[in-house]
């Protein structure tokens, strides 16, 4: 019998029922919810007279449109205040645990899950947010769902699904100094295009992936959906177990040993086969930056903007560069910028903050540049303070904000003004994503720190 | 509740590429519930700037009634908003007939108990002609047999529908009803589920 992939093992162990021509009923171990995509789902339950089937497997937080200043005060913006209030009422009524604004465990849903040890290998997890793929870094099947599906999972703890195809993306070799996980994923997306993974569930593998820390792996899986993939995952190993051990909701004592023994059975068998395989070399990757209006429009920082993106059309390119105020053949290095945003579920974890602080220590931000640094969770914020990183940031002239999605999607007050350039560690550079007319360059935290200090797009390798 | 077979007069909308912004304009998406969208179905075609009904739009014309909407090719293109399907259903249609449907719209319709019936261009044109000549002409949609019949001419066509969705429509189920109909299986699964 042929071996199985990590994906197949986790999927098959969660199939509740399966009939020919029918979608499979997939059991969901953990469901995360937040204020924006849940109100209609709860409303649906009320209409049907149904409870949340397994409230203890559901965790809620407020993150998408919370303010990142003065979180102890009532929310100013009426729509945000209304949504957070609705979430409170719904969680109260249906018995779901909520890490509300101001709670010590509050934060971006994809940052708190792993941080608290709620996310574990071999699980199935969903959330009404596309970047749920982040949790795949632990070897779980994690993906984003729509509001009707949020209702489905609340009501049944299951989800109807047709099985996606599988793709293995291998990255082998050793990364050069200054090149990070974010550069790997931006590079891969620009090679395969923003739609290159459509229909697939991706497993990231290879020596370069294996050598990454847990938080770096989360950055990779987070952005797997930016190439259109259903989700991304990485086989659990010692790095995973080491990270999880001792976390609040991780198994303890004997259960821990049993869990590890089980998790060790999950990696893909050597003779497992995939529908598609792509192989890349770490040595080909330099610090990466996007120039256009989808994450697939990216290039090495030393390169010049191409005539046309991989799998893109000439028309898309003209439109994107017009929006960005850039030209083909133009280098980006040396380009003056206005804003720097360090945050989002892609890069707002403690390691990201440490890397930035390490580089920024003793330096000052460039004049005329606004730098927002937004920790992913209350936990990350507290840890950063404990390590004195907050002082490094304030001394450098950075604005250290309170946890939330912030300028990743500009649903709260943190918007980049029209026409301004923002170097950002988030995951989407779509038109208007960071505010109407805002122009986004996606990069790694190190590249963002370099831009903050120099006031222009810089090659981090020349500064470290 | 369930839908097996329907014979009804139809409302014709012989316009191609009707997008979801026309079906339900974006400004009506802010609601936190799913009800009431039918009032705003085709809002900007139905009402003028002063919110007065436009007499020449088909939904404002008593000549045409029925539970079947017959629309031009590529119906439901544009944004993926599920509200488009909610609005059509909430207005009172059970079936939409066209010679092509946008993929996401088709999925959203089926998930909300609205049956999209895809026919050939010729069949569609014949339907438009029949309705034009006789607004009281009847159409039969037989879900079980996957067949649509122009009762006036006797012509018919087969259409295709996914087996699961067909079962849901016939039983009047949605995904949640279907999953909960197997609740014992869920409980059995939970009993042997690996947890630590
Ligand atoms: S940080 Fe951005 S991408 Fe992540 S969950 Fe929030 S809005 Fe979505």
XYZ file of C-alpha atoms and ligand atoms in Angstrom:
668
model
C 0.000 0.000 0.000
C 1.317 3.416 -0.949
C 2.322 5.708 1.888
C 0.284 8.692 2.975
C 1.015 12.371 3.105
C 0.728 14.442 6.256
C -2.399 16.002 4.776
C -4.016 12.644 4.057
C -3.297 11.339 7.539
C -4.846 14.330 9.280
C -7.783 14.542 6.867
C -8.653 10.849 6.973
C -8.566 10.772 10.757
C -11.294 13.446 10.793
C -13.817 12.078 8.311
C -17.101 11.498 10.121
C -18.902 10.158 7.072
C -18.403 9.867 3.371
C -20.737 8.870 0.555
C -20.066 8.749 -3.185
C -20.848 12.065 -4.917
C -21.474 13.712 -1.553
C -19.061 16.054 0.219
C -17.277 14.501 3.176
C -18.327 15.431 6.695
C -15.113 16.593 8.328
C -14.843 16.899 12.103
C -13.371 20.171 13.340
C -11.250 20.045 16.478
C -10.910 23.760 17.040
C -12.880 26.762 15.874
C -11.649 30.336 16.263
C -14.051 33.228 15.853
C -13.776 37.022 15.835
C -16.079 40.033 15.727
C -16.329 40.585 11.972
C -17.382 37.255 10.470
C -19.447 35.807 13.324
C -22.579 37.939 13.960
C -24.643 36.472 11.103
C -23.596 32.975 12.106
C -24.874 33.421 15.655
C -27.968 35.026 14.267
C -28.533 31.921 12.148
C -28.277 29.677 15.219
C -30.844 31.780 17.002
C -33.189 31.549 14.029
C -32.846 27.758 14.001
C -33.087 27.481 17.773
C -29.775 25.636 17.929
C -27.003 25.867 20.540
C -23.268 25.920 19.809
C -22.691 22.169 19.745
C -19.245 22.195 21.391
C -18.610 25.610 22.930
C -15.460 24.355 24.662
C -13.861 23.780 21.254
C -14.537 27.371 20.222
C -12.383 30.365 21.145
C -13.267 33.981 20.439
C -11.252 37.174 20.392
C -11.671 40.752 19.186
C -8.977 41.729 16.713
C -10.023 42.896 13.251
C -11.307 46.364 13.906
C -10.200 47.178 17.436
C -8.304 50.441 18.027
C -4.598 50.095 18.807
C -4.488 53.119 21.111
C -6.313 53.583 24.411
C -7.840 50.124 24.455
C -9.023 50.746 28.015
C -11.483 53.365 26.730
C -14.772 52.609 24.940
C -14.272 52.097 21.187
C -14.848 55.383 19.366
C -15.807 54.099 15.928
C -19.536 53.102 16.059
C -19.413 50.099 13.699
C -16.420 48.586 15.507
C -17.998 49.211 18.875
C -21.214 47.559 17.687
C -19.438 44.479 16.336
C -17.336 43.959 19.463
C -20.419 44.444 21.607
C -22.327 41.867 19.509
C -19.474 39.400 19.923
C -19.631 39.868 23.695
C -23.374 39.255 23.777
C -23.137 36.243 21.483
C -20.314 34.611 23.446
C -22.195 35.224 26.672
C -25.443 33.768 25.307
C -23.857 30.703 23.692
C -21.202 30.001 26.344
C -18.113 30.623 24.233
C -14.851 31.739 25.854
C -13.980 35.278 24.752
C -10.630 37.017 25.052
C -12.084 40.474 24.929
C -10.349 43.787 24.413
C -8.165 44.377 27.466
C -8.027 40.656 28.395
C -4.475 39.426 28.920
C -4.974 36.763 26.233
C -6.517 39.047 23.599
C -4.771 39.419 20.263
C -4.887 38.543 16.583
C -6.623 35.185 16.421
C -3.755 33.555 14.493
C -1.206 34.802 17.006
C -2.987 33.788 20.201
C -3.983 30.257 19.125
C -0.403 29.000 18.786
C 0.850 31.149 21.651
C -1.612 29.605 24.106
C -0.963 26.076 22.870
C -4.519 25.747 21.527
C -3.126 24.952 18.077
C -1.631 21.470 18.000
C -0.350 18.960 15.433
C -2.830 16.637 13.756
C -5.821 18.884 14.418
C -8.405 20.282 12.048
C -9.044 23.955 12.678
C -11.093 26.633 10.982
C -11.871 30.321 11.401
C -13.829 32.852 9.388
C -10.593 34.377 8.144
C -8.433 33.318 5.236
C -5.136 33.439 7.150
C -6.227 30.539 9.337
C -3.670 28.695 7.214
C -1.103 30.032 9.748
C -1.906 27.176 12.142
C -0.812 24.635 9.532
C 2.752 25.305 10.693
C 2.093 22.770 13.463
C 1.084 20.004 11.069
C -2.619 20.666 11.384
C -5.179 21.156 8.628
C -6.238 24.769 9.079
C -8.128 26.943 6.653
C -10.427 29.924 6.366
C -14.204 29.618 5.911
C -17.153 31.885 5.079
C -19.831 33.025 7.496
C -22.339 30.306 6.478
C -19.640 27.784 7.306
C -18.938 29.468 10.632
C -22.598 28.837 11.418
C -22.208 25.244 10.214
C -19.271 24.585 12.539
C -20.910 26.313 15.507
C -24.020 24.174 15.008
C -22.405 20.835 14.189
C -18.637 20.973 14.952
C -18.307 19.620 11.400
C -17.821 21.017 7.937
C -18.871 19.667 4.543
C -15.854 19.529 2.286
C -14.670 18.068 -0.988
C -11.076 16.948 -0.689
C -8.527 19.302 -2.318
C -5.508 18.157 -4.336
C -2.115 18.034 -2.658
C 1.062 19.897 -3.548
C 4.508 19.593 -2.018
C 6.698 22.677 -2.064
C 10.268 21.895 -1.155
C 12.820 24.556 -0.290
C 16.293 23.136 0.209
C 19.649 24.609 1.169
C 20.742 27.405 3.479
C 19.415 30.947 3.638
C 21.913 33.792 3.339
C 22.291 36.313 6.149
C 19.414 38.785 6.241
C 17.111 36.414 4.326
C 14.151 35.112 6.352
C 10.975 33.030 6.204
C 9.043 35.992 4.836
C 11.461 36.232 1.931
C 11.035 32.505 1.229
C 7.278 32.747 0.973
C 7.249 35.995 -1.000
C 9.769 34.405 -3.369
C 7.723 31.217 -3.778
C 4.529 33.179 -4.455
C 6.254 35.329 -7.063
C 7.522 32.155 -8.787
C 4.160 30.374 -8.785
C 1.950 33.528 -9.031
C -0.900 34.682 -6.812
C -3.185 32.002 -8.293
C -0.569 29.256 -8.701
C -1.771 27.156 -5.792
C -5.493 27.237 -6.554
C -7.216 23.958 -5.722
C -4.302 22.580 -3.704
C -3.480 22.050 -0.088
C 0.258 22.645 0.232
C 2.841 20.884 2.358
C 6.075 22.850 2.780
C 9.126 20.673 3.199
C 12.866 20.554 2.504
C 15.948 21.361 4.548
C 15.474 25.143 4.499
C 11.933 24.802 5.869
C 12.946 22.242 8.444
C 15.619 24.543 9.860
C 13.088 27.333 10.532
C 11.782 28.194 13.991
C 8.084 27.642 14.765
C 7.269 31.318 14.380
C 9.065 31.479 11.030
C 7.075 28.425 9.894
C 3.886 30.256 10.815
C 4.921 33.142 8.544
C 5.287 30.660 5.661
C 1.948 28.904 6.209
C 0.199 32.222 6.844
C 0.890 33.339 3.306
C 0.231 30.016 1.574
C -3.235 31.278 0.746
C -1.732 34.249 -1.093
C -0.904 31.896 -3.936
C -4.479 30.718 -3.967
C -3.854 27.493 -2.021
C -6.527 26.197 0.323
C -3.957 26.086 3.104
C -0.390 25.182 3.952
C 1.155 22.806 6.446
C 4.531 21.648 7.771
C 5.266 18.292 9.362
C 5.613 18.413 13.153
C 9.085 17.685 14.538
C 11.264 18.413 17.585
C 11.014 22.174 16.881
C 7.227 21.892 17.084
C 7.225 19.850 20.288
C 9.795 22.131 21.896
C 7.653 25.165 21.109
C 4.436 23.624 22.416
C 5.754 22.093 25.600
C 4.500 23.852 28.717
C 2.082 26.176 26.920
C -1.190 26.763 28.716
C -3.448 24.486 26.671
C -0.807 21.980 25.544
C -1.172 18.442 26.914
C 0.575 17.864 30.248
C 2.296 14.919 31.962
C 1.435 11.509 30.595
C -0.909 13.010 28.021
C 2.036 14.974 26.670
C 4.060 11.796 26.057
C 1.106 10.146 24.338
C 0.544 13.219 22.243
C 4.159 13.402 21.099
C 4.140 9.705 20.245
C 1.049 10.288 18.094
C 2.364 13.464 16.506
C 5.511 11.599 15.455
C 3.366 9.336 13.251
C 2.039 12.289 11.249
C 4.862 13.284 8.836
C 4.399 12.148 5.236
C 5.642 8.648 4.477
C 8.691 8.503 2.181
C 6.656 6.782 -0.555
C 3.664 9.126 -0.305
C 2.707 10.860 -3.511
C 1.384 14.341 -4.254
C -0.644 15.713 -7.165
C 2.099 18.259 -7.775
C 5.650 18.944 -6.572
C 7.691 22.169 -6.819
C 11.299 22.446 -5.682
C 13.240 25.619 -4.872
C 16.743 26.409 -3.659
C 17.308 28.678 -0.643
C 20.485 30.102 -2.197
C 18.387 31.643 -5.011
C 16.456 33.751 -2.527
C 17.419 37.304 -1.598
C 15.457 39.777 0.530
C 12.203 40.005 -1.364
C 9.810 42.912 -1.945
C 6.532 43.338 -3.816
C 6.193 46.136 -6.336
C 2.588 45.556 -7.475
C -0.914 45.036 -6.143
C -0.971 41.323 -5.475
C 1.525 39.291 -3.435
C 2.718 37.473 -6.564
C 4.129 40.702 -7.994
C 7.444 40.558 -6.176
C 11.181 40.743 -6.898
C 14.567 40.608 -5.179
C 15.509 43.922 -3.597
C 18.538 44.195 -5.902
C 16.438 43.703 -9.041
C 14.398 46.046 -11.209
C 10.651 45.880 -11.814
C 9.930 43.426 -14.653
C 7.861 44.215 -17.747
C 5.250 41.607 -16.778
C 4.758 39.465 -13.648
C 4.849 35.654 -13.733
C 1.497 34.442 -15.105
C 0.273 38.037 -15.162
C -1.004 40.016 -18.117
C 0.449 43.233 -19.538
C -2.818 44.969 -18.699
C -2.680 43.923 -15.023
C 0.884 45.182 -14.868
C 0.021 48.615 -16.274
C -2.874 48.928 -13.847
C -0.784 47.829 -10.859
C 2.166 50.088 -11.627
C -0.142 52.975 -12.298
C -1.690 52.501 -8.866
C 1.725 52.159 -7.264
C 3.167 55.138 -9.153
C 6.043 53.010 -10.475
C 7.500 52.091 -13.869
C 8.818 48.894 -15.424
C 12.621 48.517 -15.244
C 12.711 50.802 -12.226
C 14.795 49.684 -9.213
C 13.060 49.956 -5.843
C 16.218 50.319 -3.798
C 16.591 53.940 -2.751
C 12.900 54.721 -3.201
C 11.703 57.143 -0.488
C 8.897 55.830 1.727
C 6.418 57.447 4.137
C 5.184 54.727 6.478
C 6.458 51.503 7.973
C 4.048 48.965 9.454
C 5.443 46.105 11.500
C 2.602 43.849 12.581
C -0.209 41.526 11.322
C -0.667 37.787 11.769
C 2.249 37.267 9.358
C 4.909 39.064 11.397
C 3.918 40.364 14.819
C 5.271 37.620 17.043
C 7.981 37.994 19.635
C 10.726 36.744 17.294
C 9.731 39.360 14.740
C 9.894 42.079 17.373
C 13.235 40.783 18.644
C 14.724 40.767 15.153
C 13.571 44.331 14.585
C 14.811 45.511 17.996
C 18.145 43.822 17.471
C 18.698 45.775 14.269
C 17.199 49.057 15.462
C 19.014 49.142 18.826
C 20.857 52.464 19.105
C 19.494 53.722 15.763
C 16.772 56.259 15.011
C 14.002 56.209 12.464
C 14.494 58.501 9.468
C 12.885 61.949 9.566
C 9.475 62.176 7.950
C 8.748 58.461 8.276
C 5.935 57.209 10.522
C 6.653 53.808 12.024
C 3.896 51.730 13.620
C 4.861 48.597 15.454
C 1.871 46.567 16.570
C 2.383 43.381 18.632
C 0.144 40.481 17.656
C -1.228 39.858 21.130
C -1.267 41.033 24.732
C 1.100 38.164 25.438
C 3.598 39.350 22.830
C 3.262 42.908 24.112
C 3.983 41.836 27.682
C 6.942 39.723 26.619
C 8.387 42.588 24.571
C 8.143 44.882 27.583
C 9.739 42.318 29.818
C 12.689 42.127 27.453
C 12.918 45.914 27.227
C 12.163 45.934 23.495
C 9.581 48.676 24.029
C 12.382 51.048 25.063
C 14.406 50.251 21.971
C 11.368 51.067 19.806
C 10.424 54.288 21.557
C 14.022 55.489 21.584
C 14.154 54.840 17.858
C 11.015 56.945 17.398
C 8.681 54.033 16.586
C 5.065 54.160 17.766
C 4.453 51.019 19.773
C 0.717 50.313 19.579
C -1.639 47.890 21.310
C -2.516 44.470 19.782
C -4.855 44.016 16.815
C -4.943 43.668 13.037
C -4.351 47.410 12.673
C -2.925 48.658 9.373
C -2.932 45.145 7.876
C -6.423 45.885 6.632
C -7.077 49.390 7.922
C -10.494 48.555 9.373
C -9.731 50.667 12.437
C -8.115 54.129 12.505
C -4.675 52.865 11.429
C -4.835 53.764 7.747
C -2.078 54.787 5.378
C -3.135 58.003 3.559
C -3.835 57.942 -0.187
C -0.762 58.009 -2.405
C 1.661 57.355 0.469
C 4.166 54.503 0.371
C 4.101 51.988 3.188
C 6.695 49.288 3.747
C 4.712 46.588 5.495
C 5.270 43.179 7.103
C 1.645 42.182 6.467
C 0.407 39.797 3.784
C -1.668 41.748 1.271
C -0.754 44.630 -1.003
C -4.148 44.870 -2.725
C -5.382 48.266 -3.859
C -6.720 50.139 -0.854
C -5.908 47.356 1.605
C -4.056 49.635 4.023
C -6.389 52.568 3.378
C -7.973 54.062 0.243
C -5.188 54.849 -2.244
C -2.426 53.517 0.049
C 0.595 51.952 -1.696
C 2.036 48.875 -0.037
C 5.415 47.140 -0.332
C 5.383 43.747 1.387
C 8.661 42.746 3.046
C 10.176 40.911 6.019
C 10.446 42.545 9.461
C 14.190 43.063 8.924
C 13.622 44.819 5.604
C 10.915 46.935 7.241
C 13.313 47.899 10.031
C 15.940 48.851 7.447
C 13.432 51.083 5.631
C 12.377 52.688 8.922
C 15.941 53.684 9.723
C 17.003 54.830 6.239
C 13.671 56.313 5.108
C 13.974 54.464 1.814
C 13.826 50.954 0.492
C 17.134 49.415 1.476
C 18.908 46.092 1.174
C 19.192 44.756 4.714
C 22.253 42.740 3.698
C 24.244 45.946 3.282
C 23.338 47.130 6.770
C 24.108 44.110 8.928
C -40.436 22.415 2.506
C -38.781 20.248 -0.105
C -38.717 20.872 -3.816
C -39.470 18.076 -6.266
C -41.368 19.501 -9.148
C -42.674 22.965 -9.866
C -45.005 24.214 -12.575
C -45.282 27.971 -12.673
C -45.492 31.039 -14.851
C -42.223 32.886 -15.173
C -40.726 36.363 -14.976
C -38.494 37.134 -17.983
C -35.317 39.197 -17.700
C -33.712 38.870 -21.151
C -30.510 40.723 -20.190
C -27.064 39.123 -20.376
C -24.311 39.358 -17.744
C -26.516 40.442 -14.869
C -24.020 40.907 -12.054
C -24.534 40.586 -8.313
C -24.243 44.363 -7.905
C -27.426 44.700 -9.951
C -29.098 41.854 -8.092
C -28.371 43.450 -4.713
C -26.400 46.723 -4.650
C -23.434 46.886 -2.255
C -25.047 49.456 0.014
C -27.487 46.813 1.248
C -24.807 44.446 2.538
C -24.397 45.967 5.988
C -27.199 44.060 7.702
C -26.260 41.545 10.411
C -29.091 39.152 9.517
C -30.129 37.367 6.319
C -33.768 38.345 6.101
C -35.431 41.100 4.137
C -33.096 41.233 1.158
C -35.972 40.565 -1.248
C -37.173 44.143 -0.791
C -33.978 45.352 -2.377
C -33.716 42.762 -5.159
C -32.723 44.622 -8.357
C -33.170 47.792 -6.299
C -31.762 50.250 -8.818
C -33.704 48.737 -11.710
C -36.896 48.610 -9.709
C -36.901 52.062 -8.140
C -35.861 55.526 -9.280
C -33.815 57.995 -7.246
C -36.922 59.142 -5.410
C -37.633 55.509 -4.401
C -40.626 55.375 -6.766
C -41.194 52.099 -8.647
C -40.157 52.273 -12.305
C -43.229 51.159 -14.244
C -41.234 49.654 -17.109
C -39.260 47.181 -14.996
C -40.591 43.653 -15.161
C -40.887 43.128 -11.392
C -43.212 46.157 -11.297
C -45.399 44.770 -14.092
C -48.328 42.609 -12.929
C -48.431 40.872 -16.282
C -45.514 38.732 -15.181
C -45.638 36.620 -12.035
C -44.432 33.254 -10.863
C -41.714 31.468 -8.966
C -39.365 31.089 -11.927
C -36.965 33.811 -13.048
C -35.743 33.393 -16.628
C -32.600 35.468 -17.232
C -30.018 36.076 -19.947
C -26.679 34.354 -20.227
C -23.947 34.600 -17.516
C -26.295 35.350 -14.673
C -24.789 36.214 -11.271
C -21.334 37.302 -12.374
C -19.256 39.812 -10.391
C -18.785 39.849 -6.627
C -19.228 36.599 -4.697
C -21.761 38.047 -2.247
C -24.147 35.361 -1.027
C -26.697 38.150 -0.492
C -27.580 37.908 -4.202
C -28.990 34.412 -3.722
C -30.693 35.435 -0.455
C -32.399 38.364 -2.216
C -33.774 36.277 -5.108
C -35.001 33.567 -2.769
C -36.418 36.040 -0.260
C -38.325 37.785 -3.058
C -40.102 34.521 -3.753
C -38.308 32.827 -6.626
C -37.549 29.120 -6.319
C -35.797 28.648 -9.670
C -33.565 30.742 -11.926
C -33.192 29.626 -15.536
C -30.305 30.869 -17.695
C -27.969 29.527 -20.342
C -24.951 30.136 -18.113
C -24.377 30.890 -14.422
C -21.329 32.364 -12.717
C -19.757 29.619 -10.637
C -19.896 31.203 -7.206
C -23.445 32.375 -7.691
C -24.454 28.847 -8.633
C -22.877 27.452 -5.467
C -24.417 30.149 -3.289
C -27.859 29.509 -4.790
C -27.717 25.787 -4.178
C -26.580 26.418 -0.608
C -29.664 28.527 -0.045
C -32.368 26.383 -1.584
C -32.555 28.295 -4.860
C -32.320 26.055 -7.938
C -30.230 27.317 -10.879
C -31.289 25.532 -14.069
C -28.809 25.776 -16.915
C -30.285 25.314 -20.403
C -28.956 25.762 -23.947
C -29.125 29.154 -25.627
C -31.783 27.883 -28.050
C -34.001 26.607 -25.269
C -33.602 29.878 -23.370
C -34.525 31.947 -26.430
C -37.569 29.793 -26.978
C -38.640 30.392 -23.374
C -38.307 34.141 -23.806
C -40.394 33.970 -26.955
C -43.065 31.840 -25.335
C -43.368 34.180 -22.331
C -43.474 37.224 -24.601
C -46.351 35.737 -26.585
C -48.205 34.474 -23.550
C -47.217 35.796 -20.095
C -49.353 33.070 -18.542
C -47.428 30.296 -20.260
C -46.213 27.655 -17.838
C -42.833 26.078 -17.298
C -42.250 22.866 -15.382
C -39.031 22.162 -13.532
C -38.768 18.525 -12.481
C -35.825 18.226 -10.126
C -36.043 14.482 -9.659
C -35.902 13.865 -13.417
C -33.496 16.811 -13.913
C -35.754 18.058 -16.668
C -37.261 21.415 -17.669
C -40.358 21.563 -19.875
C -41.792 24.461 -21.849
C -45.457 23.474 -21.408
C -46.547 25.694 -24.279
C -44.416 24.028 -26.937
C -43.879 20.712 -25.199
C -40.140 21.026 -25.731
C -37.917 19.894 -22.878
C -34.294 19.694 -21.863
C -32.233 17.841 -19.279
C -30.156 19.779 -16.772
C -27.483 18.614 -14.386
C -27.196 18.942 -10.675
C -24.805 17.568 -8.072
C -26.298 14.546 -6.265
C -25.793 16.018 -2.825
C -27.397 19.343 -3.687
C -30.301 17.554 -5.338
C -30.968 15.575 -2.181
C -30.818 18.808 -0.114
C -33.329 20.574 -2.351
C -35.706 17.632 -2.436
C -35.646 17.187 1.318
C -35.607 20.926 1.983
C -32.276 20.543 3.795
C -29.380 22.896 3.984
C -25.859 21.862 4.976
C -26.584 22.164 8.681
C -29.752 20.058 8.484
C -27.840 17.459 6.500
C -24.936 17.255 8.948
C -27.263 17.159 11.948
C -29.288 14.365 10.325
C -26.162 12.321 10.997
C -25.717 13.465 14.571
C -25.233 9.913 15.874
C -22.308 9.584 13.506
C -20.794 12.751 14.929
C -21.221 11.458 18.451
C -19.791 8.089 17.481
C -16.834 9.869 15.940
C -16.316 11.969 19.058
C -16.363 8.884 21.231
C -13.308 7.484 19.459
C -11.612 10.773 18.606
C -7.963 11.128 19.616
C -7.574 13.947 22.133
C -4.887 14.660 24.672
S -3.667 40.612 10.717
Fe -4.512 41.008 8.723
S -4.471 39.089 7.642
Fe -4.174 38.677 9.797
S -6.186 38.168 10.584
Fe -5.867 40.356 10.891
S -6.679 41.312 9.051
Fe -6.468 39.156 8.591
